[in-house]
């Protein structure tokens, strides 16, 4: 498979391969989800059932090429369902292959893997309204796990449930602390991180108690095309293009580890098909740490915009100081390593936003909503 050619060192993979025929991707119209769906259809032979509620950050325009190339008029390998992971009846039907794609007469094939990405994911929004995060990120996971438990009781078969999580569940690091390993305590500091940690704990419990075939991945900060412009990199790009102030929290020295979305989705598939259930968790990181302020300055340089656009705003409540991921497990046991150089990946990302203004301008007001509530309304434009 292409995934192996591009992401795996020869001889590094251990254990038997798992080869699903149909994958249910939740949240497949979001940033990481749409990139994963596209990557799967371009690099594997699987059929993809894409379940997305199409909340503010889910956008079918991000899948325009997928619908054209792999929908009913193309290869026929992509099935789209507008729905909620908290809808137990819908989840049961999708897992069992008892549903028809809305708007078509195509029967949806029975799933033998779930790649779970559907989530509320923006820390700022979780500060403004934690309840929706708990509902989606905890209750939603519970609904999926219960649905899978029932399905495998009725129709036992080889299966994988990959729970795509975040390094934010580990909390915050000091400047000289070692990077987060998979055995690091869960110490979430935001409602978003706490809700993801709650979902992670449910996945672990269902694997240990009921024997469900579950693996969790925890990634560092992603960047790349189709990212909703409320997140740091597209927020700064889109505001700089409008010569608007760029808000930087606190002193700007909070450090993040950046991972290109293409490297992330390749790793998720590798974990699904080659990961060991006994490993339980795999960290996925880009291995490139940079303070937020330095990143913003890089973006301004690429866009040829003045540094005077930077505005410091009061620090975010519960703001984690530093994230860094220890990725030795996935590197040594599965042979994965990131392919994208950060500098080149960032340049290509800036180019994508320059060339796709229509995509992000349509959602700009909603993208800035939480930012306006927290700080944008209080700084000059």
Short mmCIF file of C-alpha atoms in Angstrom, two decimals:
data_model
loop_
_atom_site.label_atom_id
_atom_site.label_comp_id
_atom_site.label_asym_id
_atom_site.label_seq_id
_atom_site.Cartn_x
_atom_site.Cartn_y
_atom_site.Cartn_z
CA UNK A 1 0.00 0.00 0.00
CA UNK A 2 1.04 3.61 -0.51
CA UNK A 3 0.78 4.17 3.24
CA UNK A 4 3.56 1.67 3.78
CA UNK A 5 5.76 3.06 1.01
CA UNK A 6 5.62 6.58 2.34
CA UNK A 7 5.49 6.09 6.10
CA UNK A 8 7.10 2.82 7.13
CA UNK A 9 10.70 1.66 7.26
CA UNK A 10 11.22 -1.83 5.95
CA UNK A 11 11.23 -4.44 8.69
CA UNK A 12 9.96 -2.11 11.42
CA UNK A 13 6.34 -3.28 11.51
CA UNK A 14 5.51 -5.98 14.03
CA UNK A 15 2.56 -8.33 14.24
CA UNK A 16 0.00 -9.45 11.64
CA UNK A 17 -1.63 -6.93 9.35
CA UNK A 18 -5.26 -5.93 9.74
CA UNK A 19 -6.83 -5.18 6.35
CA UNK A 20 -10.29 -3.58 6.63
CA UNK A 21 -12.51 -3.43 3.59
CA UNK A 22 -14.83 -0.66 4.79
CA UNK A 23 -13.93 2.10 7.23
CA UNK A 24 -16.38 4.31 9.09
CA UNK A 25 -14.80 7.75 9.54
CA UNK A 26 -16.55 10.04 12.01
CA UNK A 27 -16.06 13.76 11.53
CA UNK A 28 -14.93 13.23 7.96
CA UNK A 29 -15.93 16.71 6.79
CA UNK A 30 -13.73 18.48 9.31
CA UNK A 31 -10.09 19.49 8.96
CA UNK A 32 -8.27 16.28 9.86
CA UNK A 33 -11.23 14.13 8.84
CA UNK A 34 -11.50 15.46 5.28
CA UNK A 35 -7.77 15.08 4.81
CA UNK A 36 -7.97 11.52 6.15
CA UNK A 37 -10.88 10.60 3.86
CA UNK A 38 -9.04 11.98 0.84
CA UNK A 39 -5.83 10.20 1.83
CA UNK A 40 -7.59 6.86 2.30
CA UNK A 41 -9.29 7.05 -1.07
CA UNK A 42 -6.06 8.06 -2.81
CA UNK A 43 -3.71 5.61 -1.07
CA UNK A 44 -5.75 2.50 -0.21
CA UNK A 45 -8.50 0.35 -1.71
CA UNK A 46 -10.93 0.71 1.22
CA UNK A 47 -14.49 1.94 1.01
CA UNK A 48 -15.13 4.96 3.24
CA UNK A 49 -18.37 5.69 5.08
CA UNK A 50 -18.17 9.32 6.16
CA UNK A 51 -20.39 10.37 9.10
CA UNK A 52 -20.44 14.07 9.94
CA UNK A 53 -22.96 16.31 11.71
CA UNK A 54 -21.78 19.35 9.68
CA UNK A 55 -21.54 21.69 12.64
CA UNK A 56 -19.79 25.01 12.11
CA UNK A 57 -16.36 23.41 11.45
CA UNK A 58 -17.63 20.65 9.15
CA UNK A 59 -17.77 21.71 5.53
CA UNK A 60 -18.81 19.58 2.56
CA UNK A 61 -16.92 22.01 0.33
CA UNK A 62 -13.77 20.47 1.80
CA UNK A 63 -14.84 17.23 0.12
CA UNK A 64 -15.80 18.56 -3.32
CA UNK A 65 -13.09 16.57 -5.09
CA UNK A 66 -13.93 13.48 -3.04
CA UNK A 67 -17.60 13.58 -4.04
CA UNK A 68 -16.62 14.07 -7.68
CA UNK A 69 -13.97 11.36 -7.81
CA UNK A 70 -15.34 8.77 -5.41
CA UNK A 71 -19.08 9.34 -5.08
CA UNK A 72 -21.81 7.64 -7.16
CA UNK A 73 -20.46 9.23 -10.35
CA UNK A 74 -16.89 8.21 -9.64
CA UNK A 75 -15.31 5.15 -8.05
CA UNK A 76 -18.31 4.68 -5.73
CA UNK A 77 -16.04 4.12 -2.72
CA UNK A 78 -17.17 7.15 -0.68
CA UNK A 79 -20.52 7.21 1.16
CA UNK A 80 -21.60 10.36 3.00
CA UNK A 81 -24.07 10.42 5.88
CA UNK A 82 -25.14 13.64 7.56
CA UNK A 83 -25.67 12.55 11.14
CA UNK A 84 -24.67 12.59 14.80
CA UNK A 85 -22.34 10.15 16.58
CA UNK A 86 -24.71 10.47 19.57
CA UNK A 87 -27.55 8.93 17.51
CA UNK A 88 -27.40 5.33 18.75
CA UNK A 89 -29.78 3.95 16.12
CA UNK A 90 -27.83 5.54 13.28
CA UNK A 91 -24.51 4.31 14.66
CA UNK A 92 -25.91 0.77 14.95
CA UNK A 93 -27.19 0.82 11.38
CA UNK A 94 -23.90 2.10 9.98
CA UNK A 95 -21.83 -0.49 11.83
CA UNK A 96 -24.14 -3.28 10.66
CA UNK A 97 -24.50 -2.14 7.05
CA UNK A 98 -28.24 -1.58 7.48
CA UNK A 99 -28.40 1.91 6.00
CA UNK A 100 -28.75 3.54 2.60
CA UNK A 101 -26.78 6.64 1.66
CA UNK A 102 -29.19 9.61 1.86
CA UNK A 103 -30.17 10.97 -1.52
CA UNK A 104 -29.12 7.78 -3.30
CA UNK A 105 -30.20 4.15 -3.44
CA UNK A 106 -26.72 2.90 -2.49
CA UNK A 107 -26.57 0.41 0.36
CA UNK A 108 -23.88 1.34 2.84
CA UNK A 109 -21.42 -1.56 3.33
CA UNK A 110 -20.78 -3.14 6.73
CA UNK A 111 -17.92 -1.46 8.56
CA UNK A 112 -14.95 -3.38 9.92
CA UNK A 113 -13.06 -0.38 11.31
CA UNK A 114 -13.93 2.95 12.89
CA UNK A 115 -11.59 5.92 12.70
CA UNK A 116 -13.13 8.28 15.22
CA UNK A 117 -12.32 11.95 14.66
CA UNK A 118 -15.65 13.70 15.31
CA UNK A 119 -15.12 16.15 18.15
CA UNK A 120 -15.53 19.65 19.47
CA UNK A 121 -11.90 20.74 19.40
CA UNK A 122 -11.31 24.46 19.99
CA UNK A 123 -10.08 25.39 23.46
CA UNK A 124 -11.46 28.94 23.27
CA UNK A 125 -14.96 27.63 22.55
CA UNK A 126 -14.69 25.11 25.39
CA UNK A 127 -14.05 27.99 27.80
CA UNK A 128 -17.20 29.73 26.58
CA UNK A 129 -19.39 26.61 26.57
CA UNK A 130 -18.03 23.39 28.12
CA UNK A 131 -21.30 21.46 27.96
CA UNK A 132 -21.24 20.78 24.22
CA UNK A 133 -17.70 19.48 24.51
CA UNK A 134 -18.67 16.96 27.17
CA UNK A 135 -21.72 15.93 25.16
CA UNK A 136 -19.83 15.30 21.92
CA UNK A 137 -16.42 14.20 23.21
CA UNK A 138 -17.63 11.97 26.05
CA UNK A 139 -21.24 10.99 25.33
CA UNK A 140 -20.46 10.63 21.64
CA UNK A 141 -17.62 8.21 22.36
CA UNK A 142 -19.85 6.24 24.71
CA UNK A 143 -22.52 5.90 22.01
CA UNK A 144 -19.97 4.62 19.49
CA UNK A 145 -18.48 2.13 21.94
CA UNK A 146 -21.87 0.80 23.00
CA UNK A 147 -22.86 0.47 19.37
CA UNK A 148 -19.68 -1.41 18.57
CA UNK A 149 -20.06 -3.69 21.61
CA UNK A 150 -23.56 -4.67 20.51
CA UNK A 151 -22.53 -5.11 16.89
CA UNK A 152 -19.59 -7.39 17.66
CA UNK A 153 -21.71 -9.46 20.04
CA UNK A 154 -24.15 -10.13 17.18
CA UNK A 155 -21.64 -10.37 14.33
CA UNK A 156 -18.15 -11.15 15.69
CA UNK A 157 -15.35 -10.30 13.24
CA UNK A 158 -11.89 -8.77 13.13
CA UNK A 159 -12.31 -5.07 13.88
CA UNK A 160 -10.40 -1.94 14.93
CA UNK A 161 -11.67 1.17 16.69
CA UNK A 162 -9.11 3.97 16.49
CA UNK A 163 -9.84 6.85 18.84
CA UNK A 164 -8.07 9.97 17.54
CA UNK A 165 -7.21 12.14 20.55
CA UNK A 166 -4.79 14.92 21.47
CA UNK A 167 -1.60 15.50 23.43
CA UNK A 168 -3.52 18.17 25.38
CA UNK A 169 -4.90 15.44 27.65
CA UNK A 170 -1.43 15.21 29.23
CA UNK A 171 -1.48 18.80 30.49
CA UNK A 172 1.48 21.15 30.32
CA UNK A 173 5.28 20.80 30.32
CA UNK A 174 7.97 22.99 31.76
CA UNK A 175 10.74 24.26 29.46
CA UNK A 176 13.14 21.45 30.38
CA UNK A 177 10.67 18.62 30.99
CA UNK A 178 10.93 15.49 28.83
CA UNK A 179 8.27 15.12 26.14
CA UNK A 180 4.98 13.39 26.90
CA UNK A 181 5.17 9.61 26.60
CA UNK A 182 2.13 7.35 26.29
CA UNK A 183 2.39 6.53 30.01
CA UNK A 184 2.28 10.15 31.16
CA UNK A 185 -0.53 10.95 33.58
CA UNK A 186 -3.63 12.56 32.11
CA UNK A 187 -3.71 16.08 33.57
CA UNK A 188 -6.01 18.15 31.31
CA UNK A 189 -6.18 21.88 31.97
CA UNK A 190 -9.01 23.05 29.68
CA UNK A 191 -12.61 21.86 29.32
CA UNK A 192 -11.70 20.67 25.82
CA UNK A 193 -8.74 18.62 27.05
CA UNK A 194 -10.79 17.24 29.95
CA UNK A 195 -13.56 16.12 27.60
CA UNK A 196 -11.06 14.36 25.34
CA UNK A 197 -9.44 12.70 28.35
CA UNK A 198 -12.89 11.49 29.41
CA UNK A 199 -13.40 9.91 26.00
CA UNK A 200 -9.93 8.33 26.13
CA UNK A 201 -10.72 6.79 29.51
CA UNK A 202 -13.94 5.30 28.18
CA UNK A 203 -12.06 3.75 25.25
CA UNK A 204 -9.52 2.22 27.63
CA UNK A 205 -12.28 0.94 29.92
CA UNK A 206 -14.23 -0.69 27.09
CA UNK A 207 -11.08 -2.36 25.82
CA UNK A 208 -10.16 -3.66 29.27
CA UNK A 209 -13.69 -4.55 30.46
CA UNK A 210 -15.41 -5.76 27.30
CA UNK A 211 -12.42 -6.68 25.15
CA UNK A 212 -13.22 -4.21 22.39
CA UNK A 213 -10.40 -3.87 19.82
CA UNK A 214 -9.51 -0.24 20.56
CA UNK A 215 -6.39 1.88 20.08
CA UNK A 216 -6.01 5.58 20.91
CA UNK A 217 -3.74 8.00 19.08
CA UNK A 218 -2.67 11.32 20.62
CA UNK A 219 -1.37 13.90 18.20
CA UNK A 220 0.40 17.21 18.53
CA UNK A 221 -0.89 20.42 16.89
CA UNK A 222 -1.91 19.83 13.27
CA UNK A 223 -1.63 22.26 10.38
CA UNK A 224 -2.31 22.11 6.65
CA UNK A 225 -5.10 22.72 4.09
CA UNK A 226 -8.79 22.94 4.99
CA UNK A 227 -8.18 23.91 8.65
CA UNK A 228 -11.02 26.02 10.01
CA UNK A 229 -9.64 29.54 10.52
CA UNK A 230 -10.25 29.71 14.26
CA UNK A 231 -7.04 27.73 14.91
CA UNK A 232 -3.72 29.52 15.28
CA UNK A 233 -2.09 29.14 11.87
CA UNK A 234 -5.14 29.81 9.63
CA UNK A 235 -6.37 32.50 12.04
CA UNK A 236 -3.12 34.40 11.66
CA UNK A 237 -2.94 33.87 7.90
CA UNK A 238 -6.47 35.02 7.20
CA UNK A 239 -6.25 38.04 9.49
CA UNK A 240 -2.88 39.08 8.11
CA UNK A 241 -4.25 38.92 4.58
CA UNK A 242 -6.87 41.45 5.66
CA UNK A 243 -4.23 43.60 7.42
CA UNK A 244 -6.02 42.97 10.71
CA UNK A 245 -4.42 42.76 14.15
CA UNK A 246 -2.94 39.36 15.03
CA UNK A 247 -3.80 38.46 18.65
CA UNK A 248 -1.02 36.71 20.55
CA UNK A 249 -1.85 35.33 23.99
CA UNK A 250 0.26 36.47 26.96
CA UNK A 251 3.96 36.81 26.17
CA UNK A 252 3.67 34.59 23.09
CA UNK A 253 6.18 32.08 24.42
CA UNK A 254 3.82 29.12 24.75
CA UNK A 255 5.45 26.28 22.83
CA UNK A 256 3.72 23.81 20.53
CA UNK A 257 4.91 20.78 18.55
CA UNK A 258 3.62 20.98 14.96
CA UNK A 259 2.56 18.06 12.75
CA UNK A 260 1.44 18.28 9.14
CA UNK A 261 -2.00 16.77 8.67
CA UNK A 262 -0.77 14.48 5.86
CA UNK A 263 1.75 12.90 8.23
CA UNK A 264 -0.93 12.56 10.89
CA UNK A 265 -3.49 10.77 8.73
CA UNK A 266 -0.86 8.38 7.36
CA UNK A 267 0.05 7.52 10.96
CA UNK A 268 -3.60 6.96 11.93
CA UNK A 269 -4.00 4.45 9.12
CA UNK A 270 -0.76 2.73 10.07
CA UNK A 271 -1.97 2.38 13.66
CA UNK A 272 -5.29 0.96 12.41
CA UNK A 273 -3.72 -1.63 10.14
CA UNK A 274 -0.48 -2.47 11.95
CA UNK A 275 -0.84 -1.23 15.53
CA UNK A 276 -0.85 -3.67 18.43
CA UNK A 277 -3.93 -3.67 20.64
CA UNK A 278 -1.75 -4.27 23.69
CA UNK A 279 0.06 -0.98 23.03
CA UNK A 280 -3.27 0.84 23.62
CA UNK A 281 -1.90 4.34 22.84
CA UNK A 282 0.40 5.79 20.19
CA UNK A 283 1.66 9.38 20.30
CA UNK A 284 1.97 11.11 16.92
CA UNK A 285 4.04 14.30 16.71
CA UNK A 286 5.93 16.35 14.19
CA UNK A 287 9.00 16.78 16.35
CA UNK A 288 9.17 20.52 15.69
CA UNK A 289 8.68 22.77 18.72
CA UNK A 290 8.31 26.52 18.30
CA UNK A 291 6.94 29.36 20.47
CA UNK A 292 3.69 30.83 19.19
CA UNK A 293 5.25 34.27 18.77
CA UNK A 294 8.03 32.92 16.56
CA UNK A 295 5.47 31.06 14.48
CA UNK A 296 3.40 34.21 13.98
CA UNK A 297 6.53 36.09 12.90
CA UNK A 298 7.32 33.34 10.39
CA UNK A 299 3.85 33.64 8.92
CA UNK A 300 4.13 37.41 8.63
CA UNK A 301 7.45 36.95 6.84
CA UNK A 302 5.96 34.48 4.37
CA UNK A 303 3.04 36.84 3.73
CA UNK A 304 5.31 39.90 3.53
CA UNK A 305 3.25 41.66 6.17
CA UNK A 306 4.60 43.97 8.91
CA UNK A 307 5.40 42.74 12.42
CA UNK A 308 3.41 45.73 13.69
CA UNK A 309 0.22 43.70 13.13
CA UNK A 310 1.03 41.67 16.25
CA UNK A 311 -1.07 42.57 19.30
CA UNK A 312 -0.59 40.99 22.72
CA UNK A 313 -3.83 40.04 24.49
CA UNK A 314 -4.46 38.73 28.02
CA UNK A 315 -3.44 35.11 28.36
CA UNK A 316 -5.99 32.35 27.85
CA UNK A 317 -7.49 30.87 31.02
CA UNK A 318 -5.65 27.66 31.94
CA UNK A 319 -3.25 28.14 29.03
CA UNK A 320 -0.77 25.25 28.76
CA UNK A 321 2.80 26.46 28.51
CA UNK A 322 4.39 23.74 26.39
CA UNK A 323 3.48 20.56 24.54
CA UNK A 324 5.98 18.04 23.21
CA UNK A 325 5.36 14.42 22.24
CA UNK A 326 7.69 11.47 22.61
CA UNK A 327 7.01 9.43 19.46
CA UNK A 328 9.48 6.60 20.02
CA UNK A 329 6.73 3.97 20.30
CA UNK A 330 5.25 4.58 16.84
CA UNK A 331 8.69 5.12 15.33
CA UNK A 332 10.31 2.00 16.74
CA UNK A 333 7.34 -0.41 16.70
CA UNK A 334 5.60 0.69 13.50
CA UNK A 335 8.40 2.45 11.64
CA UNK A 336 6.51 5.72 11.16
CA UNK A 337 8.21 9.08 10.87
CA UNK A 338 6.91 12.46 9.65
CA UNK A 339 7.74 13.25 6.04
CA UNK A 340 7.00 16.98 5.94
CA UNK A 341 9.68 19.50 6.81
CA UNK A 342 7.99 22.19 8.89
CA UNK A 343 9.35 25.13 6.92
CA UNK A 344 8.21 23.69 3.60
CA UNK A 345 4.91 22.50 5.04
CA UNK A 346 4.19 25.95 6.44
CA UNK A 347 5.03 27.62 3.12
CA UNK A 348 2.69 25.24 1.26
CA UNK A 349 -0.05 25.88 3.82
CA UNK A 350 0.22 29.64 3.35
CA UNK A 351 0.03 29.13 -0.41
CA UNK A 352 -3.11 27.01 -0.01
CA UNK A 353 -4.89 29.76 1.93
CA UNK A 354 -3.79 32.33 -0.64
CA UNK A 355 -5.24 30.19 -3.43
CA UNK A 356 -8.47 29.22 -1.62
CA UNK A 357 -9.84 32.50 -0.35
CA UNK A 358 -13.43 31.62 -1.27
CA UNK A 359 -13.33 28.56 0.99
CA UNK A 360 -12.28 30.44 4.13
CA UNK A 361 -13.94 33.80 3.51
CA UNK A 362 -17.37 32.13 3.63
CA UNK A 363 -16.78 30.92 7.18
CA UNK A 364 -14.71 33.82 8.49
CA UNK A 365 -17.35 35.37 10.74
CA UNK A 366 -18.08 32.07 12.49
CA UNK A 367 -14.38 31.26 12.69
CA UNK A 368 -13.72 34.44 14.63
CA UNK A 369 -16.75 34.16 16.93
CA UNK A 370 -14.98 32.76 20.00
CA UNK A 371 -12.01 35.04 19.42
CA UNK A 372 -14.28 38.08 19.33
CA UNK A 373 -15.89 37.02 22.59
CA UNK A 374 -12.56 36.55 24.34
CA UNK A 375 -10.28 39.26 23.00
CA UNK A 376 -10.72 40.61 19.46
CA UNK A 377 -13.42 43.09 20.46
CA UNK A 378 -10.96 44.76 22.82
CA UNK A 379 -8.06 45.42 20.44
CA UNK A 380 -7.80 47.83 17.51
CA UNK A 381 -8.33 46.24 14.11
#
